[in-house]
């Protein structure tokens, strides 16, 4: 018998896919949302394709909330660091308005639109729900010792600020949801591929390990109104 319902957004990515598989192994109901066709089939898996437009996000969140009145976790895995044309900036001269705009849209606006779209559900459900956005330590302003990577840093810092601000509103509105920003550590995926050369093998995590860690923290969160910005060990990261 299925235990819980987990929504995974950005389900074709390395971490998204690992989360889908983990929840299926745990016998949870899984809602997998992606731009891509998800090839996995399972009796407990419900798949939705999206174009990540606001209208489509709103429509899907409403539809999913009707099908699943009790959602226990929503994990938003979207994130882009580099494209065919653009690598993260090493110097100010490389700052590019289009690359910056794209990262802000995918890394910041899209995750926040999903939180916004699920607000009616979160406000009305009796089931406590943990909403996690995949963030990054590099989005910490106080931890920024190295500089560089302007657009990615800014997009994750902005994501963190939006979630922090939303957590204050959710507490005020007595919403039974917990917000979490999760840094997975350097994880083997298309996103980290160009930067893996200098990473010692033991520090390059498998997506399956990261999914296990995230699941542990989602299950053990204290519903205290605060947003948690934590890493793969569960340690707090400075804002
Ligand atoms: N890997 C790392 O070392 C690392 C480190 C720190 C933080 N993170 C964060 O962890 C998260 C997951 O990354 P990953 O390592 O799993 O990367 P990945 O395998 O490259 O997955 C990319 C993710 O971004 C989404 N995405 C890609 N292009 C998109 C677009 N044009 N519009 C909307 N969504 C798009 C994908 O969703 P679809 O399924 O819809 O394609 C997928 O969820 C990201 O937020 C990333 O910033 C990763």
PDB file of C-alpha atoms and ligand atoms in Angstrom:
ATOM      1  CA  UNK A   1       0.000   0.000   0.000  1.00  0.00           C
ATOM      2  CA  UNK A   2       1.360   3.449  -0.903  1.00  0.00           C
ATOM      3  CA  UNK A   3       2.385   5.561   2.081  1.00  0.00           C
ATOM      4  CA  UNK A   4       2.826   9.159   0.925  1.00  0.00           C
ATOM      5  CA  UNK A   5       2.521  11.414  -2.073  1.00  0.00           C
ATOM      6  CA  UNK A   6       5.643  13.107  -3.429  1.00  0.00           C
ATOM      7  CA  UNK A   7       5.643  15.692  -6.216  1.00  0.00           C
ATOM      8  CA  UNK A   8       8.950  15.974  -8.102  1.00  0.00           C
ATOM      9  CA  UNK A   9       9.332  18.920 -10.464  1.00  0.00           C
ATOM     10  CA  UNK A  10      12.163  18.850 -12.995  1.00  0.00           C
ATOM     11  CA  UNK A  11      11.982  15.074 -12.902  1.00  0.00           C
ATOM     12  CA  UNK A  12      14.243  14.367 -15.879  1.00  0.00           C
ATOM     13  CA  UNK A  13      17.364  15.813 -14.230  1.00  0.00           C
ATOM     14  CA  UNK A  14      19.847  13.632 -12.343  1.00  0.00           C
ATOM     15  CA  UNK A  15      18.588  14.576  -8.879  1.00  0.00           C
ATOM     16  CA  UNK A  16      14.932  14.738  -9.947  1.00  0.00           C
ATOM     17  CA  UNK A  17      15.122  11.274 -11.472  1.00  0.00           C
ATOM     18  CA  UNK A  18      16.844   9.851  -8.375  1.00  0.00           C
ATOM     19  CA  UNK A  19      14.088  11.323  -6.200  1.00  0.00           C
ATOM     20  CA  UNK A  20      11.359   9.786  -8.359  1.00  0.00           C
ATOM     21  CA  UNK A  21      13.019   6.365  -8.143  1.00  0.00           C
ATOM     22  CA  UNK A  22      13.588   6.653  -4.400  1.00  0.00           C
ATOM     23  CA  UNK A  23       9.946   7.504  -3.697  1.00  0.00           C
ATOM     24  CA  UNK A  24       8.785   4.643  -5.906  1.00  0.00           C
ATOM     25  CA  UNK A  25      11.059   2.268  -3.972  1.00  0.00           C
ATOM     26  CA  UNK A  26       9.433   3.577  -0.780  1.00  0.00           C
ATOM     27  CA  UNK A  27       6.054   2.714  -2.231  1.00  0.00           C
ATOM     28  CA  UNK A  28       4.966   6.362  -2.323  1.00  0.00           C
ATOM     29  CA  UNK A  29       2.654   7.843  -4.907  1.00  0.00           C
ATOM     30  CA  UNK A  30       4.846   9.965  -7.170  1.00  0.00           C
ATOM     31  CA  UNK A  31       3.897  12.874  -9.400  1.00  0.00           C
ATOM     32  CA  UNK A  32       6.730  13.525 -11.861  1.00  0.00           C
ATOM     33  CA  UNK A  33       6.708  16.797 -13.795  1.00  0.00           C
ATOM     34  CA  UNK A  34       9.150  17.602 -16.587  1.00  0.00           C
ATOM     35  CA  UNK A  35       9.677  19.215 -19.972  1.00  0.00           C
ATOM     36  CA  UNK A  36      10.815  15.783 -21.088  1.00  0.00           C
ATOM     37  CA  UNK A  37       8.985  12.502 -21.530  1.00  0.00           C
ATOM     38  CA  UNK A  38       9.685  10.357 -18.471  1.00  0.00           C
ATOM     39  CA  UNK A  39      10.223   6.782 -19.612  1.00  0.00           C
ATOM     40  CA  UNK A  40       9.746   5.088 -16.238  1.00  0.00           C
ATOM     41  CA  UNK A  41       6.405   3.349 -15.765  1.00  0.00           C
ATOM     42  CA  UNK A  42       4.972   2.315 -12.415  1.00  0.00           C
ATOM     43  CA  UNK A  43       1.483   1.875 -10.979  1.00  0.00           C
ATOM     44  CA  UNK A  44       2.193   4.644  -8.443  1.00  0.00           C
ATOM     45  CA  UNK A  45       3.754   7.062 -10.929  1.00  0.00           C
ATOM     46  CA  UNK A  46       1.727   9.846 -12.524  1.00  0.00           C
ATOM     47  CA  UNK A  47       3.622  11.825 -15.172  1.00  0.00           C
ATOM     48  CA  UNK A  48       2.923  15.330 -16.450  1.00  0.00           C
ATOM     49  CA  UNK A  49       4.713  17.230 -19.181  1.00  0.00           C
ATOM     50  CA  UNK A  50       5.091  20.976 -18.768  1.00  0.00           C
ATOM     51  CA  UNK A  51       6.372  23.962 -20.720  1.00  0.00           C
ATOM     52  CA  UNK A  52       6.881  25.890 -17.464  1.00  0.00           C
ATOM     53  CA  UNK A  53       4.695  28.780 -18.580  1.00  0.00           C
ATOM     54  CA  UNK A  54       2.712  30.387 -15.750  1.00  0.00           C
ATOM     55  CA  UNK A  55      -0.593  29.242 -17.227  1.00  0.00           C
ATOM     56  CA  UNK A  56       0.612  25.653 -17.501  1.00  0.00           C
ATOM     57  CA  UNK A  57       2.154  25.644 -14.004  1.00  0.00           C
ATOM     58  CA  UNK A  58      -1.098  26.985 -12.491  1.00  0.00           C
ATOM     59  CA  UNK A  59      -3.203  24.499 -14.424  1.00  0.00           C
ATOM     60  CA  UNK A  60      -1.030  21.531 -13.423  1.00  0.00           C
ATOM     61  CA  UNK A  61      -0.876  22.513  -9.739  1.00  0.00           C
ATOM     62  CA  UNK A  62      -4.675  22.780  -9.639  1.00  0.00           C
ATOM     63  CA  UNK A  63      -5.126  19.459 -11.423  1.00  0.00           C
ATOM     64  CA  UNK A  64      -2.605  17.652  -9.203  1.00  0.00           C
ATOM     65  CA  UNK A  65      -4.130  19.127  -6.022  1.00  0.00           C
ATOM     66  CA  UNK A  66      -7.533  17.742  -7.073  1.00  0.00           C
ATOM     67  CA  UNK A  67      -6.139  14.273  -7.726  1.00  0.00           C
ATOM     68  CA  UNK A  68      -3.999  14.237  -4.569  1.00  0.00           C
ATOM     69  CA  UNK A  69      -5.619  16.118  -1.660  1.00  0.00           C
ATOM     70  CA  UNK A  70      -2.752  14.964   0.624  1.00  0.00           C
ATOM     71  CA  UNK A  71       0.712  15.862  -0.705  1.00  0.00           C
ATOM     72  CA  UNK A  72       3.609  15.263   1.706  1.00  0.00           C
ATOM     73  CA  UNK A  73       6.497  16.728  -0.262  1.00  0.00           C
ATOM     74  CA  UNK A  74       7.102  18.932  -3.280  1.00  0.00           C
ATOM     75  CA  UNK A  75      10.687  18.913  -4.552  1.00  0.00           C
ATOM     76  CA  UNK A  76      11.616  21.520  -7.158  1.00  0.00           C
ATOM     77  CA  UNK A  77      14.794  20.391  -8.896  1.00  0.00           C
ATOM     78  CA  UNK A  78      15.093  22.872 -11.764  1.00  0.00           C
ATOM     79  CA  UNK A  79      18.424  24.542 -12.258  1.00  0.00           C
ATOM     80  CA  UNK A  80      20.798  25.536 -15.030  1.00  0.00           C
ATOM     81  CA  UNK A  81      24.441  26.597 -14.722  1.00  0.00           C
ATOM     82  CA  UNK A  82      25.806  26.545 -18.252  1.00  0.00           C
ATOM     83  CA  UNK A  83      24.555  26.393 -21.818  1.00  0.00           C
ATOM     84  CA  UNK A  84      26.198  25.579 -25.140  1.00  0.00           C
ATOM     85  CA  UNK A  85      27.069  29.270 -25.498  1.00  0.00           C
ATOM     86  CA  UNK A  86      27.724  30.292 -21.915  1.00  0.00           C
ATOM     87  CA  UNK A  87      29.830  29.072 -19.050  1.00  0.00           C
ATOM     88  CA  UNK A  88      29.656  30.724 -15.614  1.00  0.00           C
ATOM     89  CA  UNK A  89      31.434  34.088 -15.613  1.00  0.00           C
ATOM     90  CA  UNK A  90      35.017  34.259 -14.364  1.00  0.00           C
ATOM     91  CA  UNK A  91      35.159  38.020 -14.831  1.00  0.00           C
ATOM     92  CA  UNK A  92      32.786  40.957 -15.017  1.00  0.00           C
ATOM     93  CA  UNK A  93      33.419  41.442 -18.720  1.00  0.00           C
ATOM     94  CA  UNK A  94      31.739  38.075 -19.389  1.00  0.00           C
ATOM     95  CA  UNK A  95      28.457  39.122 -17.790  1.00  0.00           C
ATOM     96  CA  UNK A  96      25.757  38.628 -20.414  1.00  0.00           C
ATOM     97  CA  UNK A  97      22.261  39.964 -20.028  1.00  0.00           C
ATOM     98  CA  UNK A  98      20.599  37.063 -21.885  1.00  0.00           C
ATOM     99  CA  UNK A  99      22.441  34.350 -19.945  1.00  0.00           C
ATOM    100  CA  UNK A 100      21.673  36.195 -16.699  1.00  0.00           C
ATOM    101  CA  UNK A 101      18.001  36.521 -17.643  1.00  0.00           C
ATOM    102  CA  UNK A 102      17.759  32.850 -18.548  1.00  0.00           C
ATOM    103  CA  UNK A 103      19.296  31.697 -15.271  1.00  0.00           C
ATOM    104  CA  UNK A 104      17.072  34.033 -13.272  1.00  0.00           C
ATOM    105  CA  UNK A 105      14.048  32.616 -15.065  1.00  0.00           C
ATOM    106  CA  UNK A 106      14.892  28.919 -14.718  1.00  0.00           C
ATOM    107  CA  UNK A 107      16.628  28.967 -11.318  1.00  0.00           C
ATOM    108  CA  UNK A 108      14.500  31.565  -9.544  1.00  0.00           C
ATOM    109  CA  UNK A 109      11.211  32.428 -11.229  1.00  0.00           C
ATOM    110  CA  UNK A 110      10.163  28.898 -12.200  1.00  0.00           C
ATOM    111  CA  UNK A 111      10.645  27.392  -8.699  1.00  0.00           C
ATOM    112  CA  UNK A 112       8.814  30.342  -7.155  1.00  0.00           C
ATOM    113  CA  UNK A 113       5.945  30.062  -9.645  1.00  0.00           C
ATOM    114  CA  UNK A 114       5.474  26.444  -8.494  1.00  0.00           C
ATOM    115  CA  UNK A 115       5.303  27.540  -4.853  1.00  0.00           C
ATOM    116  CA  UNK A 116       2.807  30.230  -5.832  1.00  0.00           C
ATOM    117  CA  UNK A 117       0.729  27.754  -7.829  1.00  0.00           C
ATOM    118  CA  UNK A 118       0.523  25.270  -4.949  1.00  0.00           C
ATOM    119  CA  UNK A 119      -0.423  27.965  -2.391  1.00  0.00           C
ATOM    120  CA  UNK A 120      -4.194  27.254  -2.586  1.00  0.00           C
ATOM    121  CA  UNK A 121      -3.408  23.588  -1.909  1.00  0.00           C
ATOM    122  CA  UNK A 122      -0.988  24.366   0.920  1.00  0.00           C
ATOM    123  CA  UNK A 123      -3.495  26.738   2.547  1.00  0.00           C
ATOM    124  CA  UNK A 124      -6.357  24.265   2.425  1.00  0.00           C
ATOM    125  CA  UNK A 125      -4.797  20.859   3.078  1.00  0.00           C
ATOM    126  CA  UNK A 126      -4.706  19.149   6.472  1.00  0.00           C
ATOM    127  CA  UNK A 127      -1.532  17.283   5.465  1.00  0.00           C
ATOM    128  CA  UNK A 128       1.778  18.901   6.447  1.00  0.00           C
ATOM    129  CA  UNK A 129       3.856  19.399   3.316  1.00  0.00           C
ATOM    130  CA  UNK A 130       7.583  20.100   2.873  1.00  0.00           C
ATOM    131  CA  UNK A 131       8.338  22.240  -0.167  1.00  0.00           C
ATOM    132  CA  UNK A 132      12.005  22.020  -1.163  1.00  0.00           C
ATOM    133  CA  UNK A 133      13.796  24.009  -3.818  1.00  0.00           C
ATOM    134  CA  UNK A 134      17.205  22.785  -4.887  1.00  0.00           C
ATOM    135  CA  UNK A 135      19.457  25.730  -4.124  1.00  0.00           C
ATOM    136  CA  UNK A 136      23.264  25.916  -3.797  1.00  0.00           C
ATOM    137  CA  UNK A 137      25.777  27.013  -1.197  1.00  0.00           C
ATOM    138  CA  UNK A 138      27.109  29.397  -3.821  1.00  0.00           C
ATOM    139  CA  UNK A 139      23.895  31.403  -3.341  1.00  0.00           C
ATOM    140  CA  UNK A 140      25.010  32.303   0.180  1.00  0.00           C
ATOM    141  CA  UNK A 141      25.994  35.986   0.281  1.00  0.00           C
ATOM    142  CA  UNK A 142      27.999  35.747   3.510  1.00  0.00           C
ATOM    143  CA  UNK A 143      29.837  32.606   2.353  1.00  0.00           C
ATOM    144  CA  UNK A 144      31.003  34.184  -0.916  1.00  0.00           C
ATOM    145  CA  UNK A 145      34.809  34.162  -0.615  1.00  0.00           C
ATOM    146  CA  UNK A 146      35.762  33.319  -4.200  1.00  0.00           C
ATOM    147  CA  UNK A 147      33.641  35.607  -6.379  1.00  0.00           C
ATOM    148  CA  UNK A 148      32.808  34.779  -9.986  1.00  0.00           C
ATOM    149  CA  UNK A 149      29.770  32.876 -11.325  1.00  0.00           C
ATOM    150  CA  UNK A 150      27.713  36.102 -11.085  1.00  0.00           C
ATOM    151  CA  UNK A 151      24.518  34.915 -12.735  1.00  0.00           C
ATOM    152  CA  UNK A 152      24.249  31.519 -11.027  1.00  0.00           C
ATOM    153  CA  UNK A 153      25.102  32.996  -7.611  1.00  0.00           C
ATOM    154  CA  UNK A 154      22.554  35.782  -8.056  1.00  0.00           C
ATOM    155  CA  UNK A 155      19.832  33.402  -9.240  1.00  0.00           C
ATOM    156  CA  UNK A 156      20.258  31.143  -6.206  1.00  0.00           C
ATOM    157  CA  UNK A 157      20.562  34.096  -3.787  1.00  0.00           C
ATOM    158  CA  UNK A 158      17.319  35.494  -5.222  1.00  0.00           C
ATOM    159  CA  UNK A 159      15.642  32.084  -4.919  1.00  0.00           C
ATOM    160  CA  UNK A 160      16.733  31.944  -1.274  1.00  0.00           C
ATOM    161  CA  UNK A 161      15.336  35.417  -0.605  1.00  0.00           C
ATOM    162  CA  UNK A 162      11.989  34.568  -2.225  1.00  0.00           C
ATOM    163  CA  UNK A 163      11.650  31.411  -0.112  1.00  0.00           C
ATOM    164  CA  UNK A 164      12.754  33.221   3.066  1.00  0.00           C
ATOM    165  CA  UNK A 165      10.186  35.938   2.433  1.00  0.00           C
ATOM    166  CA  UNK A 166       7.463  33.403   1.633  1.00  0.00           C
ATOM    167  CA  UNK A 167       8.176  31.505   4.862  1.00  0.00           C
ATOM    168  CA  UNK A 168       7.330  34.630   6.869  1.00  0.00           C
ATOM    169  CA  UNK A 169       4.031  34.991   5.024  1.00  0.00           C
ATOM    170  CA  UNK A 170       3.217  31.290   5.356  1.00  0.00           C
ATOM    171  CA  UNK A 171       3.766  31.486   9.110  1.00  0.00           C
ATOM    172  CA  UNK A 172       1.561  34.582   9.374  1.00  0.00           C
ATOM    173  CA  UNK A 173      -1.182  32.837   7.380  1.00  0.00           C
ATOM    174  CA  UNK A 174      -0.838  29.705   9.565  1.00  0.00           C
ATOM    175  CA  UNK A 175       0.000  27.555   6.575  1.00  0.00           C
ATOM    176  CA  UNK A 176       0.949  24.008   7.488  1.00  0.00           C
ATOM    177  CA  UNK A 177       3.884  23.904   5.070  1.00  0.00           C
ATOM    178  CA  UNK A 178       7.625  23.798   5.638  1.00  0.00           C
ATOM    179  CA  UNK A 179       9.970  25.472   3.171  1.00  0.00           C
ATOM    180  CA  UNK A 180      13.463  24.158   2.595  1.00  0.00           C
ATOM    181  CA  UNK A 181      16.399  25.221   0.419  1.00  0.00           C
ATOM    182  CA  UNK A 182      18.730  22.313  -0.190  1.00  0.00           C
ATOM    183  CA  UNK A 183      22.352  22.299  -1.330  1.00  0.00           C
ATOM    184  CA  UNK A 184      23.100  18.824  -2.668  1.00  0.00           C
ATOM    185  CA  UNK A 185      26.890  19.163  -2.784  1.00  0.00           C
ATOM    186  CA  UNK A 186      28.686  18.528  -6.048  1.00  0.00           C
ATOM    187  CA  UNK A 187      26.585  15.834  -7.654  1.00  0.00           C
ATOM    188  CA  UNK A 188      27.291  13.883 -10.812  1.00  0.00           C
ATOM    189  CA  UNK A 189      24.948  15.397 -13.392  1.00  0.00           C
ATOM    190  CA  UNK A 190      24.953  17.273 -16.685  1.00  0.00           C
ATOM    191  CA  UNK A 191      24.979  20.501 -14.680  1.00  0.00           C
ATOM    192  CA  UNK A 192      28.263  19.739 -12.889  1.00  0.00           C
ATOM    193  CA  UNK A 193      29.940  17.770 -15.694  1.00  0.00           C
ATOM    194  CA  UNK A 194      32.316  20.544 -16.924  1.00  0.00           C
ATOM    195  CA  UNK A 195      33.501  21.221 -13.362  1.00  0.00           C
ATOM    196  CA  UNK A 196      34.122  17.698 -12.092  1.00  0.00           C
ATOM    197  CA  UNK A 197      37.841  17.443 -12.975  1.00  0.00           C
ATOM    198  CA  UNK A 198      39.126  18.968  -9.751  1.00  0.00           C
ATOM    199  CA  UNK A 199      36.579  17.310  -7.502  1.00  0.00           C
ATOM    200  CA  UNK A 200      37.972  14.373  -5.481  1.00  0.00           C
ATOM    201  CA  UNK A 201      35.998  11.177  -6.175  1.00  0.00           C
ATOM    202  CA  UNK A 202      34.638  11.018  -2.617  1.00  0.00           C
ATOM    203  CA  UNK A 203      33.266  14.562  -2.931  1.00  0.00           C
ATOM    204  CA  UNK A 204      31.398  13.921  -6.168  1.00  0.00           C
ATOM    205  CA  UNK A 205      28.087  12.512  -5.009  1.00  0.00           C
ATOM    206  CA  UNK A 206      25.830  10.123  -6.828  1.00  0.00           C
ATOM    207  CA  UNK A 207      22.323  11.539  -7.357  1.00  0.00           C
ATOM    208  CA  UNK A 208      20.920   8.488  -5.522  1.00  0.00           C
ATOM    209  CA  UNK A 209      22.891   9.419  -2.382  1.00  0.00           C
ATOM    210  CA  UNK A 210      21.698  13.018  -2.562  1.00  0.00           C
ATOM    211  CA  UNK A 211      18.086  11.888  -2.979  1.00  0.00           C
ATOM    212  CA  UNK A 212      18.402   9.666   0.110  1.00  0.00           C
ATOM    213  CA  UNK A 213      19.789  12.560   2.153  1.00  0.00           C
ATOM    214  CA  UNK A 214      17.093  14.960   0.980  1.00  0.00           C
ATOM    215  CA  UNK A 215      14.389  12.442   1.780  1.00  0.00           C
ATOM    216  CA  UNK A 216      15.726  11.995   5.327  1.00  0.00           C
ATOM    217  CA  UNK A 217      15.660  15.749   5.946  1.00  0.00           C
ATOM    218  CA  UNK A 218      12.222  16.188   4.392  1.00  0.00           C
ATOM    219  CA  UNK A 219      10.875  13.503   6.724  1.00  0.00           C
ATOM    220  CA  UNK A 220      12.466  15.056   9.824  1.00  0.00           C
ATOM    221  CA  UNK A 221      11.714  18.732   9.345  1.00  0.00           C
ATOM    222  CA  UNK A 222      10.345  20.751  12.230  1.00  0.00           C
ATOM    223  CA  UNK A 223       7.249  22.674  11.119  1.00  0.00           C
ATOM    224  CA  UNK A 224       8.350  25.829  12.931  1.00  0.00           C
ATOM    225  CA  UNK A 225       7.526  28.466  10.329  1.00  0.00           C
ATOM    226  CA  UNK A 226      11.181  28.970   9.378  1.00  0.00           C
ATOM    227  CA  UNK A 227      12.748  28.173   6.029  1.00  0.00           C
ATOM    228  CA  UNK A 228      15.786  25.911   6.363  1.00  0.00           C
ATOM    229  CA  UNK A 229      18.819  26.486   4.130  1.00  0.00           C
ATOM    230  CA  UNK A 230      20.769  23.262   4.588  1.00  0.00           C
ATOM    231  CA  UNK A 231      23.365  21.142   2.861  1.00  0.00           C
ATOM    232  CA  UNK A 232      23.501  17.423   2.061  1.00  0.00           C
ATOM    233  CA  UNK A 233      24.636  16.706   5.639  1.00  0.00           C
ATOM    234  CA  UNK A 234      21.704  18.581   7.104  1.00  0.00           C
ATOM    235  CA  UNK A 235      24.001  21.395   8.283  1.00  0.00           C
ATOM    236  CA  UNK A 236      22.725  24.958   8.184  1.00  0.00           C
ATOM    237  CA  UNK A 237      24.272  27.223   5.546  1.00  0.00           C
ATOM    238  CA  UNK A 238      24.773  30.920   6.308  1.00  0.00           C
ATOM    239  CA  UNK A 239      22.465  33.174   4.299  1.00  0.00           C
TER     240      UNK A 239
HETATM  241  N1  LIG B   1      24.818  18.884  -9.587  1.00  0.00           N
HETATM  242  C1  LIG B   1      25.404  19.694  -8.717  1.00  0.00           C
HETATM  243  O1  LIG B   1      26.625  19.574  -8.471  1.00  0.00           O
HETATM  244  C2  LIG B   1      24.607  20.742  -8.007  1.00  0.00           C
HETATM  245  C3  LIG B   1      25.249  21.510  -7.010  1.00  0.00           C
HETATM  246  C4  LIG B   1      24.512  22.495  -6.343  1.00  0.00           C
HETATM  247  C5  LIG B   1      23.184  22.691  -6.669  1.00  0.00           C
HETATM  248  N2  LIG B   1      22.585  21.932  -7.646  1.00  0.00           N
HETATM  249  C6  LIG B   1      21.185  22.205  -7.971  1.00  0.00           C
HETATM  250  O2  LIG B   1      20.471  20.980  -7.983  1.00  0.00           O
HETATM  251  C7  LIG B   1      19.385  21.088  -8.919  1.00  0.00           C
HETATM  252  C8  LIG B   1      19.323  19.838  -9.800  1.00  0.00           C
HETATM  253  O3  LIG B   1      20.475  19.812 -10.616  1.00  0.00           O
HETATM  254  P1  LIG B   1      21.020  18.470 -11.321  1.00  0.00           P
HETATM  255  O4  LIG B   1      22.391  18.298 -10.833  1.00  0.00           O
HETATM  256  O5  LIG B   1      20.041  17.374 -11.158  1.00  0.00           O
HETATM  257  O6  LIG B   1      21.101  18.969 -12.831  1.00  0.00           O
HETATM  258  P2  LIG B   1      20.608  18.322 -14.206  1.00  0.00           P
HETATM  259  O7  LIG B   1      20.717  16.847 -14.200  1.00  0.00           O
HETATM  260  O8  LIG B   1      21.336  19.071 -15.258  1.00  0.00           O
HETATM  261  O9  LIG B   1      19.045  18.680 -14.227  1.00  0.00           O
HETATM  262  C9  LIG B   1      18.601  19.935 -14.706  1.00  0.00           C
HETATM  263  C10 LIG B   1      17.290  20.314 -14.059  1.00  0.00           C
HETATM  264  O10 LIG B   1      16.896  21.599 -14.509  1.00  0.00           O
HETATM  265  C11 LIG B   1      15.678  21.541 -15.242  1.00  0.00           C
HETATM  266  N3  LIG B   1      15.825  22.361 -16.457  1.00  0.00           N
HETATM  267  C12 LIG B   1      16.839  22.323 -17.371  1.00  0.00           C
HETATM  268  N4  LIG B   1      16.591  23.208 -18.355  1.00  0.00           N
HETATM  269  C13 LIG B   1      15.415  23.803 -18.053  1.00  0.00           C
HETATM  270  C14 LIG B   1      14.622  24.799 -18.707  1.00  0.00           C
HETATM  271  N5  LIG B   1      15.006  25.357 -19.871  1.00  0.00           N
HETATM  272  N6  LIG B   1      13.466  25.162 -18.122  1.00  0.00           N
HETATM  273  C15 LIG B   1      13.052  24.595 -16.957  1.00  0.00           C
HETATM  274  N7  LIG B   1      13.748  23.646 -16.311  1.00  0.00           N
HETATM  275  C16 LIG B   1      14.917  23.256 -16.858  1.00  0.00           C
HETATM  276  C17 LIG B   1      15.416  20.082 -15.554  1.00  0.00           C
HETATM  277  O11 LIG B   1      14.008  19.870 -15.529  1.00  0.00           O
HETATM  278  P3  LIG B   1      13.176  19.042 -16.650  1.00  0.00           P
HETATM  279  O12 LIG B   1      12.967  17.674 -16.072  1.00  0.00           O
HETATM  280  O13 LIG B   1      11.892  19.774 -16.804  1.00  0.00           O
HETATM  281  O14 LIG B   1      14.018  19.027 -17.895  1.00  0.00           O
HETATM  282  C18 LIG B   1      16.132  19.389 -14.391  1.00  0.00           C
HETATM  283  O15 LIG B   1      15.300  19.340 -13.247  1.00  0.00           O
HETATM  284  C19 LIG B   1      19.550  22.405  -9.638  1.00  0.00           C
HETATM  285  O16 LIG B   1      18.728  23.385  -9.043  1.00  0.00           O
HETATM  286  C20 LIG B   1      21.005  22.763  -9.378  1.00  0.00           C
HETATM  287  O17 LIG B   1      21.235  24.157  -9.414  1.00  0.00           O
HETATM  288  C21 LIG B   1      23.274  20.959  -8.319  1.00  0.00           C
END
